[in-house]
PDB file of N, CA and C in Angstrom:
ATOM      1  N   MET A   1       0.853  -1.167   0.000  1.00  0.00           N
ATOM      2  CA  MET A   1       0.000   0.000   0.000  1.00  0.00           C
ATOM      3  C   MET A   1       0.897   1.227   0.000  1.00  0.00           C
ATOM      4  N   ASN A   2       0.630   2.159  -0.899  1.00  0.00           N
ATOM      5  CA  ASN A   2       1.393   3.403  -0.908  1.00  0.00           C
ATOM      6  C   ASN A   2       0.587   4.508  -0.222  1.00  0.00           C
ATOM      7  N   LYS A   3       1.156   5.703  -0.173  1.00  0.00           N
ATOM      8  CA  LYS A   3       0.533   6.802   0.564  1.00  0.00           C
ATOM      9  C   LYS A   3      -0.827   7.182  -0.024  1.00  0.00           C
ATOM     10  N   ASP A   4      -0.940   7.237  -1.337  1.00  0.00           N
ATOM     11  CA  ASP A   4      -2.222   7.583  -1.964  1.00  0.00           C
ATOM     12  C   ASP A   4      -3.302   6.574  -1.611  1.00  0.00           C
ATOM     13  N   GLN A   5      -2.942   5.301  -1.626  1.00  0.00           N
ATOM     14  CA  GLN A   5      -3.906   4.269  -1.270  1.00  0.00           C
ATOM     15  C   GLN A   5      -4.307   4.373   0.202  1.00  0.00           C
ATOM     16  N   LEU A   6      -3.341   4.699   1.059  1.00  0.00           N
ATOM     17  CA  LEU A   6      -3.620   4.892   2.482  1.00  0.00           C
ATOM     18  C   LEU A   6      -4.597   6.042   2.676  1.00  0.00           C
ATOM     19  N   VAL A   7      -4.341   7.159   2.009  1.00  0.00           N
ATOM     20  CA  VAL A   7      -5.221   8.333   2.110  1.00  0.00           C
ATOM     21  C   VAL A   7      -6.634   7.966   1.667  1.00  0.00           C
ATOM     22  N   LYS A   8      -6.765   7.296   0.537  1.00  0.00           N
ATOM     23  CA  LYS A   8      -8.092   6.925   0.029  1.00  0.00           C
ATOM     24  C   LYS A   8      -8.815   5.985   0.988  1.00  0.00           C
ATOM     25  N   GLN A   9      -8.086   5.024   1.565  1.00  0.00           N
ATOM     26  CA  GLN A   9      -8.708   4.070   2.488  1.00  0.00           C
ATOM     27  C   GLN A   9      -9.193   4.766   3.756  1.00  0.00           C
ATOM     28  N   VAL A  10      -8.338   5.626   4.332  1.00  0.00           N
ATOM     29  CA  VAL A  10      -8.725   6.337   5.553  1.00  0.00           C
ATOM     30  C   VAL A  10      -9.887   7.283   5.260  1.00  0.00           C
ATOM     31  N   ALA A  11      -9.841   7.974   4.135  1.00  0.00           N
ATOM     32  CA  ALA A  11     -10.927   8.882   3.770  1.00  0.00           C
ATOM     33  C   ALA A  11     -12.231   8.116   3.609  1.00  0.00           C
ATOM     34  N   ASN A  12     -12.174   6.974   2.995  1.00  0.00           N
ATOM     35  CA  ASN A  12     -13.357   6.141   2.796  1.00  0.00           C
ATOM     36  C   ASN A  12     -13.903   5.638   4.130  1.00  0.00           C
ATOM     37  N   ASP A  13     -13.009   5.213   5.024  1.00  0.00           N
ATOM     38  CA  ASP A  13     -13.427   4.667   6.327  1.00  0.00           C
ATOM     39  C   ASP A  13     -13.964   5.736   7.271  1.00  0.00           C
ATOM     40  N   THR A  14     -13.533   6.986   7.113  1.00  0.00           N
ATOM     41  CA  THR A  14     -13.909   8.046   8.057  1.00  0.00           C
ATOM     42  C   THR A  14     -14.885   9.064   7.482  1.00  0.00           C
ATOM     43  N   ASN A  15     -15.217   8.942   6.218  1.00  0.00           N
ATOM     44  CA  ASN A  15     -16.093   9.905   5.531  1.00  0.00           C
ATOM     45  C   ASN A  15     -15.517  11.314   5.543  1.00  0.00           C
ATOM     46  N   LEU A  16     -14.197  11.427   5.550  1.00  0.00           N
ATOM     47  CA  LEU A  16     -13.520  12.713   5.423  1.00  0.00           C
ATOM     48  C   LEU A  16     -13.028  12.854   3.988  1.00  0.00           C
ATOM     49  N   SER A  17     -12.702  14.075   3.598  1.00  0.00           N
ATOM     50  CA  SER A  17     -12.203  14.278   2.244  1.00  0.00           C
ATOM     51  C   SER A  17     -10.769  13.778   2.129  1.00  0.00           C
ATOM     52  N   ASN A  18     -10.384  13.414   0.909  1.00  0.00           N
ATOM     53  CA  ASN A  18      -9.009  12.974   0.667  1.00  0.00           C
ATOM     54  C   ASN A  18      -8.022  14.064   1.049  1.00  0.00           C
ATOM     55  N   LYS A  19      -8.381  15.314   0.757  1.00  0.00           N
ATOM     56  CA  LYS A  19      -7.491  16.437   1.055  1.00  0.00           C
ATOM     57  C   LYS A  19      -7.256  16.567   2.563  1.00  0.00           C
ATOM     58  N   ASP A  20      -8.322  16.458   3.352  1.00  0.00           N
ATOM     59  CA  ASP A  20      -8.186  16.569   4.806  1.00  0.00           C
ATOM     60  C   ASP A  20      -7.347  15.428   5.380  1.00  0.00           C
ATOM     61  N   VAL A  21      -7.591  14.224   4.891  1.00  0.00           N
ATOM     62  CA  VAL A  21      -6.842  13.065   5.379  1.00  0.00           C
ATOM     63  C   VAL A  21      -5.375  13.194   4.991  1.00  0.00           C
ATOM     64  N   GLU A  22      -5.099  13.617   3.758  1.00  0.00           N
ATOM     65  CA  GLU A  22      -3.708  13.762   3.324  1.00  0.00           C
ATOM     66  C   GLU A  22      -2.981  14.814   4.156  1.00  0.00           C
ATOM     67  N   GLN A  23      -3.640  15.935   4.442  1.00  0.00           N
ATOM     68  CA  GLN A  23      -3.022  16.967   5.279  1.00  0.00           C
ATOM     69  C   GLN A  23      -2.743  16.436   6.679  1.00  0.00           C
ATOM     70  N   THR A  24      -3.647  15.680   7.225  1.00  0.00           N
ATOM     71  CA  THR A  24      -3.476  15.124   8.567  1.00  0.00           C
ATOM     72  C   THR A  24      -2.322  14.128   8.601  1.00  0.00           C
ATOM     73  N   ILE A  25      -2.258  13.244   7.618  1.00  0.00           N
ATOM     74  CA  ILE A  25      -1.164  12.267   7.565  1.00  0.00           C
ATOM     75  C   ILE A  25       0.169  12.970   7.380  1.00  0.00           C
ATOM     76  N   ASN A  26       0.214  13.945   6.472  1.00  0.00           N
ATOM     77  CA  ASN A  26       1.460  14.696   6.250  1.00  0.00           C
ATOM     78  C   ASN A  26       1.922  15.392   7.519  1.00  0.00           C
ATOM     79  N   GLN A  27       0.986  16.008   8.246  1.00  0.00           N
ATOM     80  CA  GLN A  27       1.351  16.714   9.470  1.00  0.00           C
ATOM     81  C   GLN A  27       1.824  15.746  10.544  1.00  0.00           C
ATOM     82  N   ALA A  28       1.172  14.600  10.654  1.00  0.00           N
ATOM     83  CA  ALA A  28       1.601  13.593  11.640  1.00  0.00           C
ATOM     84  C   ALA A  28       3.021  13.125  11.332  1.00  0.00           C
ATOM     85  N   LEU A  29       3.321  12.896  10.060  1.00  0.00           N
ATOM     86  CA  LEU A  29       4.664  12.461   9.684  1.00  0.00           C
ATOM     87  C   LEU A  29       5.695  13.554   9.947  1.00  0.00           C
ATOM     88  N   GLU A  30       5.332  14.805   9.715  1.00  0.00           N
ATOM     89  CA  GLU A  30       6.244  15.919   9.999  1.00  0.00           C
ATOM     90  C   GLU A  30       6.536  16.017  11.494  1.00  0.00           C
ATOM     91  N   VAL A  31       5.526  15.824  12.319  1.00  0.00           N
ATOM     92  CA  VAL A  31       5.715  15.866  13.771  1.00  0.00           C
ATOM     93  C   VAL A  31       6.658  14.746  14.209  1.00  0.00           C
ATOM     94  N   ILE A  32       6.481  13.555  13.652  1.00  0.00           N
ATOM     95  CA  ILE A  32       7.366  12.434  13.988  1.00  0.00           C
ATOM     96  C   ILE A  32       8.795  12.741  13.556  1.00  0.00           C
ATOM     97  N   LYS A  33       8.979  13.254  12.319  1.00  0.00           N
ATOM     98  CA  LYS A  33      10.320  13.590  11.838  1.00  0.00           C
ATOM     99  C   LYS A  33      10.965  14.660  12.712  1.00  0.00           C
ATOM    100  N   HIS A  34      10.193  15.663  13.092  1.00  0.00           N
ATOM    101  CA  HIS A  34      10.729  16.749  13.915  1.00  0.00           C
ATOM    102  C   HIS A  34      11.151  16.217  15.287  1.00  0.00           C
ATOM    103  N   ALA A  35      10.319  15.376  15.880  1.00  0.00           N
ATOM    104  CA  ALA A  35      10.648  14.805  17.188  1.00  0.00           C
ATOM    105  C   ALA A  35      11.916  13.968  17.106  1.00  0.00           C
ATOM    106  N   LEU A  36      12.044  13.141  16.080  1.00  0.00           N
ATOM    107  CA  LEU A  36      13.235  12.303  15.940  1.00  0.00           C
ATOM    108  C   LEU A  36      14.476  13.146  15.690  1.00  0.00           C
ATOM    109  N   SER A  37      14.341  14.212  14.910  1.00  0.00           N
ATOM    110  CA  SER A  37      15.504  15.063  14.645  1.00  0.00           C
ATOM    111  C   SER A  37      15.962  15.789  15.903  1.00  0.00           C
ATOM    112  N   ASN A  38      15.060  15.954  16.882  1.00  0.00           N
ATOM    113  CA  ASN A  38      15.420  16.553  18.164  1.00  0.00           C
ATOM    114  C   ASN A  38      15.892  15.520  19.175  1.00  0.00           C
ATOM    115  N   GLY A  39      15.973  14.263  18.757  1.00  0.00           N
ATOM    116  CA  GLY A  39      16.457  13.210  19.646  1.00  0.00           C
ATOM    117  C   GLY A  39      15.384  12.579  20.512  1.00  0.00           C
ATOM    118  N   ASP A  40      14.120  12.923  20.263  1.00  0.00           N
ATOM    119  CA  ASP A  40      13.022  12.360  21.049  1.00  0.00           C
ATOM    120  C   ASP A  40      12.581  11.016  20.475  1.00  0.00           C
ATOM    121  N   LYS A  41      11.911  10.241  21.295  1.00  0.00           N
ATOM    122  CA  LYS A  41      11.326   8.974  20.887  1.00  0.00           C
ATOM    123  C   LYS A  41       9.819   9.184  20.777  1.00  0.00           C
ATOM    124  N   VAL A  42       9.193   8.633  19.757  1.00  0.00           N
ATOM    125  CA  VAL A  42       7.745   8.756  19.565  1.00  0.00           C
ATOM    126  C   VAL A  42       7.134   7.379  19.770  1.00  0.00           C
ATOM    127  N   THR A  43       6.236   7.267  20.752  1.00  0.00           N
ATOM    128  CA  THR A  43       5.598   5.994  21.060  1.00  0.00           C
ATOM    129  C   THR A  43       4.107   6.109  20.821  1.00  0.00           C
ATOM    130  N   LEU A  44       3.591   5.222  19.999  1.00  0.00           N
ATOM    131  CA  LEU A  44       2.157   5.135  19.750  1.00  0.00           C
ATOM    132  C   LEU A  44       1.695   3.813  20.364  1.00  0.00           C
ATOM    133  N   HIS A  45       1.116   3.882  21.566  1.00  0.00           N
ATOM    134  CA  HIS A  45       0.747   2.678  22.309  1.00  0.00           C
ATOM    135  C   HIS A  45      -0.175   1.796  21.475  1.00  0.00           C
ATOM    136  N   GLY A  46       0.138   0.530  21.443  1.00  0.00           N
ATOM    137  CA  GLY A  46      -0.617  -0.433  20.662  1.00  0.00           C
ATOM    138  C   GLY A  46      -0.130  -0.551  19.226  1.00  0.00           C
ATOM    139  N   PHE A  47       0.746   0.363  18.797  1.00  0.00           N
ATOM    140  CA  PHE A  47       1.267   0.324  17.431  1.00  0.00           C
ATOM    141  C   PHE A  47       2.768   0.100  17.415  1.00  0.00           C
ATOM    142  N   GLY A  48       3.514   1.018  18.052  1.00  0.00           N
ATOM    143  CA  GLY A  48       4.957   0.855  18.085  1.00  0.00           C
ATOM    144  C   GLY A  48       5.670   2.145  18.425  1.00  0.00           C
ATOM    145  N   SER A  49       7.001   2.127  18.297  1.00  0.00           N
ATOM    146  CA  SER A  49       7.835   3.278  18.656  1.00  0.00           C
ATOM    147  C   SER A  49       8.786   3.615  17.523  1.00  0.00           C
ATOM    148  N   PHE A  50       8.992   4.909  17.339  1.00  0.00           N
ATOM    149  CA  PHE A  50       9.989   5.422  16.415  1.00  0.00           C
ATOM    150  C   PHE A  50      11.102   6.031  17.253  1.00  0.00           C
ATOM    151  N   GLU A  51      12.345   5.754  16.896  1.00  0.00           N
ATOM    152  CA  GLU A  51      13.462   6.319  17.639  1.00  0.00           C
ATOM    153  C   GLU A  51      14.680   6.426  16.732  1.00  0.00           C
ATOM    154  N   ASN A  52      15.660   7.188  17.190  1.00  0.00           N
ATOM    155  CA  ASN A  52      16.941   7.283  16.495  1.00  0.00           C
ATOM    156  C   ASN A  52      17.861   6.189  17.001  1.00  0.00           C
ATOM    157  N   ARG A  53      18.601   5.610  16.110  1.00  0.00           N
ATOM    158  CA  ARG A  53      19.653   4.678  16.494  1.00  0.00           C
ATOM    159  C   ARG A  53      20.942   5.180  15.867  1.00  0.00           C
ATOM    160  N   THR A  54      22.004   5.111  16.645  1.00  0.00           N
ATOM    161  CA  THR A  54      23.300   5.595  16.174  1.00  0.00           C
ATOM    162  C   THR A  54      24.093   4.441  15.595  1.00  0.00           C
ATOM    163  N   ARG A  55      24.576   4.649  14.410  1.00  0.00           N
ATOM    164  CA  ARG A  55      25.445   3.663  13.764  1.00  0.00           C
ATOM    165  C   ARG A  55      26.873   4.135  13.982  1.00  0.00           C
ATOM    166  N   ALA A  56      27.676   3.317  14.604  1.00  0.00           N
ATOM    167  CA  ALA A  56      29.039   3.696  14.980  1.00  0.00           C
ATOM    168  C   ALA A  56      29.906   3.926  13.744  1.00  0.00           C
ATOM    169  N   ALA A  57      30.917   4.740  13.934  1.00  0.00           N
ATOM    170  CA  ALA A  57      31.903   4.947  12.866  1.00  0.00           C
ATOM    171  C   ALA A  57      32.604   3.620  12.598  1.00  0.00           C
ATOM    172  N   ARG A  58      32.973   3.417  11.347  1.00  0.00           N
ATOM    173  CA  ARG A  58      33.610   2.155  11.005  1.00  0.00           C
ATOM    174  C   ARG A  58      34.518   2.336   9.798  1.00  0.00           C
ATOM    175  N   LYS A  59      35.356   1.359   9.598  1.00  0.00           N
ATOM    176  CA  LYS A  59      36.237   1.387   8.432  1.00  0.00           C
ATOM    177  C   LYS A  59      35.512   0.746   7.258  1.00  0.00           C
ATOM    178  N   GLY A  60      35.697   1.339   6.100  1.00  0.00           N
ATOM    179  CA  GLY A  60      35.137   0.789   4.876  1.00  0.00           C
ATOM    180  C   GLY A  60      36.201   0.801   3.799  1.00  0.00           C
ATOM    181  N   ARG A  61      35.827   0.395   2.620  1.00  0.00           N
ATOM    182  CA  ARG A  61      36.788   0.366   1.527  1.00  0.00           C
ATOM    183  C   ARG A  61      36.160   1.028   0.317  1.00  0.00           C
ATOM    184  N   ASN A  62      36.876   1.994  -0.254  1.00  0.00           N
ATOM    185  CA  ASN A  62      36.456   2.629  -1.487  1.00  0.00           C
ATOM    186  C   ASN A  62      36.665   1.609  -2.609  1.00  0.00           C
ATOM    187  N   PRO A  63      35.603   1.219  -3.308  1.00  0.00           N
ATOM    188  CA  PRO A  63      35.736   0.125  -4.265  1.00  0.00           C
ATOM    189  C   PRO A  63      36.614   0.425  -5.480  1.00  0.00           C
ATOM    190  N   GLN A  64      36.694   1.679  -5.884  1.00  0.00           N
ATOM    191  CA  GLN A  64      37.492   1.960  -7.084  1.00  0.00           C
ATOM    192  C   GLN A  64      38.998   1.873  -6.821  1.00  0.00           C
ATOM    193  N   PRO A  65      39.542   2.698  -5.916  1.00  0.00           N
ATOM    194  CA  PRO A  65      40.974   2.568  -5.681  1.00  0.00           C
ATOM    195  C   PRO A  65      41.320   1.457  -4.693  1.00  0.00           C
ATOM    196  N   GLY A  66      40.321   0.969  -3.953  1.00  0.00           N
ATOM    197  CA  GLY A  66      40.575  -0.104  -3.008  1.00  0.00           C
ATOM    198  C   GLY A  66      41.182   0.352  -1.692  1.00  0.00           C
ATOM    199  N   GLU A  67      41.248   1.644  -1.468  1.00  0.00           N
ATOM    200  CA  GLU A  67      41.860   2.121  -0.223  1.00  0.00           C
ATOM    201  C   GLU A  67      40.833   2.189   0.897  1.00  0.00           C
ATOM    202  N   GLU A  68      41.344   2.012   2.127  1.00  0.00           N
ATOM    203  CA  GLU A  68      40.476   2.102   3.293  1.00  0.00           C
ATOM    204  C   GLU A  68      40.059   3.531   3.529  1.00  0.00           C
ATOM    205  N   MET A  69      38.843   3.671   4.106  1.00  0.00           N
ATOM    206  CA  MET A  69      38.354   4.995   4.457  1.00  0.00           C
ATOM    207  C   MET A  69      37.522   4.870   5.725  1.00  0.00           C
ATOM    208  N   LEU A  70      37.369   5.970   6.421  1.00  0.00           N
ATOM    209  CA  LEU A  70      36.578   5.980   7.642  1.00  0.00           C
ATOM    210  C   LEU A  70      35.168   6.462   7.297  1.00  0.00           C
ATOM    211  N   ILE A  71      34.196   5.636   7.614  1.00  0.00           N
ATOM    212  CA  ILE A  71      32.798   6.010   7.428  1.00  0.00           C
ATOM    213  C   ILE A  71      32.345   6.607   8.762  1.00  0.00           C
ATOM    214  N   PRO A  72      31.905   7.865   8.764  1.00  0.00           N
ATOM    215  CA  PRO A  72      31.589   8.520  10.034  1.00  0.00           C
ATOM    216  C   PRO A  72      30.333   7.951  10.704  1.00  0.00           C
ATOM    217  N   GLU A  73      30.213   8.218  11.989  1.00  0.00           N
ATOM    218  CA  GLU A  73      29.041   7.844  12.750  1.00  0.00           C
ATOM    219  C   GLU A  73      27.825   8.513  12.130  1.00  0.00           C
ATOM    220  N   SER A  74      26.689   7.817  12.138  1.00  0.00           N
ATOM    221  CA  SER A  74      25.468   8.409  11.602  1.00  0.00           C
ATOM    222  C   SER A  74      24.271   7.953  12.426  1.00  0.00           C
ATOM    223  N   LYS A  75      23.186   8.714  12.314  1.00  0.00           N
ATOM    224  CA  LYS A  75      21.944   8.355  12.979  1.00  0.00           C
ATOM    225  C   LYS A  75      20.981   7.857  11.917  1.00  0.00           C
ATOM    226  N   ARG A  76      20.129   6.916  12.320  1.00  0.00           N
ATOM    227  CA  ARG A  76      19.126   6.420  11.399  1.00  0.00           C
ATOM    228  C   ARG A  76      17.838   6.189  12.173  1.00  0.00           C
ATOM    229  N   PRO A  77      16.711   6.409  11.528  1.00  0.00           N
ATOM    230  CA  PRO A  77      15.447   6.167  12.215  1.00  0.00           C
ATOM    231  C   PRO A  77      15.181   4.669  12.309  1.00  0.00           C
ATOM    232  N   ALA A  78      14.508   4.275  13.379  1.00  0.00           N
ATOM    233  CA  ALA A  78      14.167   2.870  13.571  1.00  0.00           C
ATOM    234  C   ALA A  78      12.739   2.778  14.097  1.00  0.00           C
ATOM    235  N   PHE A  79      12.062   1.722  13.711  1.00  0.00           N
ATOM    236  CA  PHE A  79      10.706   1.468  14.183  1.00  0.00           C
ATOM    237  C   PHE A  79      10.684   0.117  14.879  1.00  0.00           C
ATOM    238  N   SER A  80      10.081   0.082  16.052  1.00  0.00           N
ATOM    239  CA  SER A  80       9.889  -1.163  16.786  1.00  0.00           C
ATOM    240  C   SER A  80       8.392  -1.365  16.956  1.00  0.00           C
ATOM    241  N   ALA A  81       7.881  -2.453  16.437  1.00  0.00           N
ATOM    242  CA  ALA A  81       6.454  -2.733  16.533  1.00  0.00           C
ATOM    243  C   ALA A  81       6.078  -3.061  17.967  1.00  0.00           C
ATOM    244  N   GLY A  82       4.902  -2.600  18.382  1.00  0.00           N
ATOM    245  CA  GLY A  82       4.386  -2.888  19.711  1.00  0.00           C
ATOM    246  C   GLY A  82       3.794  -4.289  19.777  1.00  0.00           C
ATOM    247  N   LYS A  83       3.584  -4.758  20.985  1.00  0.00           N
ATOM    248  CA  LYS A  83       3.087  -6.119  21.196  1.00  0.00           C
ATOM    249  C   LYS A  83       1.726  -6.336  20.541  1.00  0.00           C
ATOM    250  N   LYS A  84       0.804  -5.390  20.697  1.00  0.00           N
ATOM    251  CA  LYS A  84      -0.538  -5.551  20.101  1.00  0.00           C
ATOM    252  C   LYS A  84      -0.449  -5.623  18.579  1.00  0.00           C
ATOM    253  N   PHE A  85       0.436  -4.827  17.995  1.00  0.00           N
ATOM    254  CA  PHE A  85       0.632  -4.821  16.551  1.00  0.00           C
ATOM    255  C   PHE A  85       1.183  -6.168  16.093  1.00  0.00           C
ATOM    256  N   LYS A  86       2.200  -6.669  16.802  1.00  0.00           N
ATOM    257  CA  LYS A  86       2.779  -7.974  16.458  1.00  0.00           C
ATOM    258  C   LYS A  86       1.749  -9.085  16.595  1.00  0.00           C
ATOM    259  N   ASP A  87       0.976  -9.021  17.685  1.00  0.00           N
ATOM    260  CA  ASP A  87      -0.048 -10.051  17.904  1.00  0.00           C
ATOM    261  C   ASP A  87      -1.090 -10.026  16.794  1.00  0.00           C
ATOM    262  N   ALA A  88      -1.481  -8.830  16.342  1.00  0.00           N
ATOM    263  CA  ALA A  88      -2.457  -8.716  15.268  1.00  0.00           C
ATOM    264  C   ALA A  88      -1.929  -9.318  13.968  1.00  0.00           C
ATOM    265  N   LEU A  89      -0.653  -9.133  13.708  1.00  0.00           N
ATOM    266  CA  LEU A  89      -0.052  -9.694  12.496  1.00  0.00           C
ATOM    267  C   LEU A  89       0.038 -11.214  12.556  1.00  0.00           C
ATOM    268  N   ASN A  90       0.308 -11.724  13.747  1.00  0.00           N
ATOM    269  CA  ASN A  90       0.508 -13.163  13.899  1.00  0.00           C
ATOM    270  C   ASN A  90      -0.774 -13.937  14.138  1.00  0.00           C
ATOM    271  N   SER A  91      -1.911 -13.249  14.303  1.00  0.00           N
ATOM    272  CA  SER A  91      -3.152 -13.939  14.587  1.00  0.00           C
ATOM    273  C   SER A  91      -3.867 -14.413  13.330  1.00  0.00           C
ATOM    274  N   LYS A  92      -3.373 -14.001  12.167  1.00  0.00           N
ATOM    275  CA  LYS A  92      -4.044 -14.393  10.913  1.00  0.00           C
ATOM    276  C   LYS A  92      -3.408 -15.572  10.276  1.00  0.00           C
TER     277      LYS A  92
END
């Protein structure tokens, strides 16, 4: 399911317009991105948690010249599914 399909499904289920649902979804995603960029964790009880995870600096190899290089530390978003969400997936 892509974002357009999600918007149409939610709009159909809630009798709201596609435009209103799309704005709401976009704003919710922006709030999550903003919270994660500030180092906060976002928890949606019954669904799951979004958080930053730090990937440590490491050595890598440049494939063309074959020389070693240092890949710097980076942050990446991570999602952990909640128990109710996992149970719902495994009950079918």
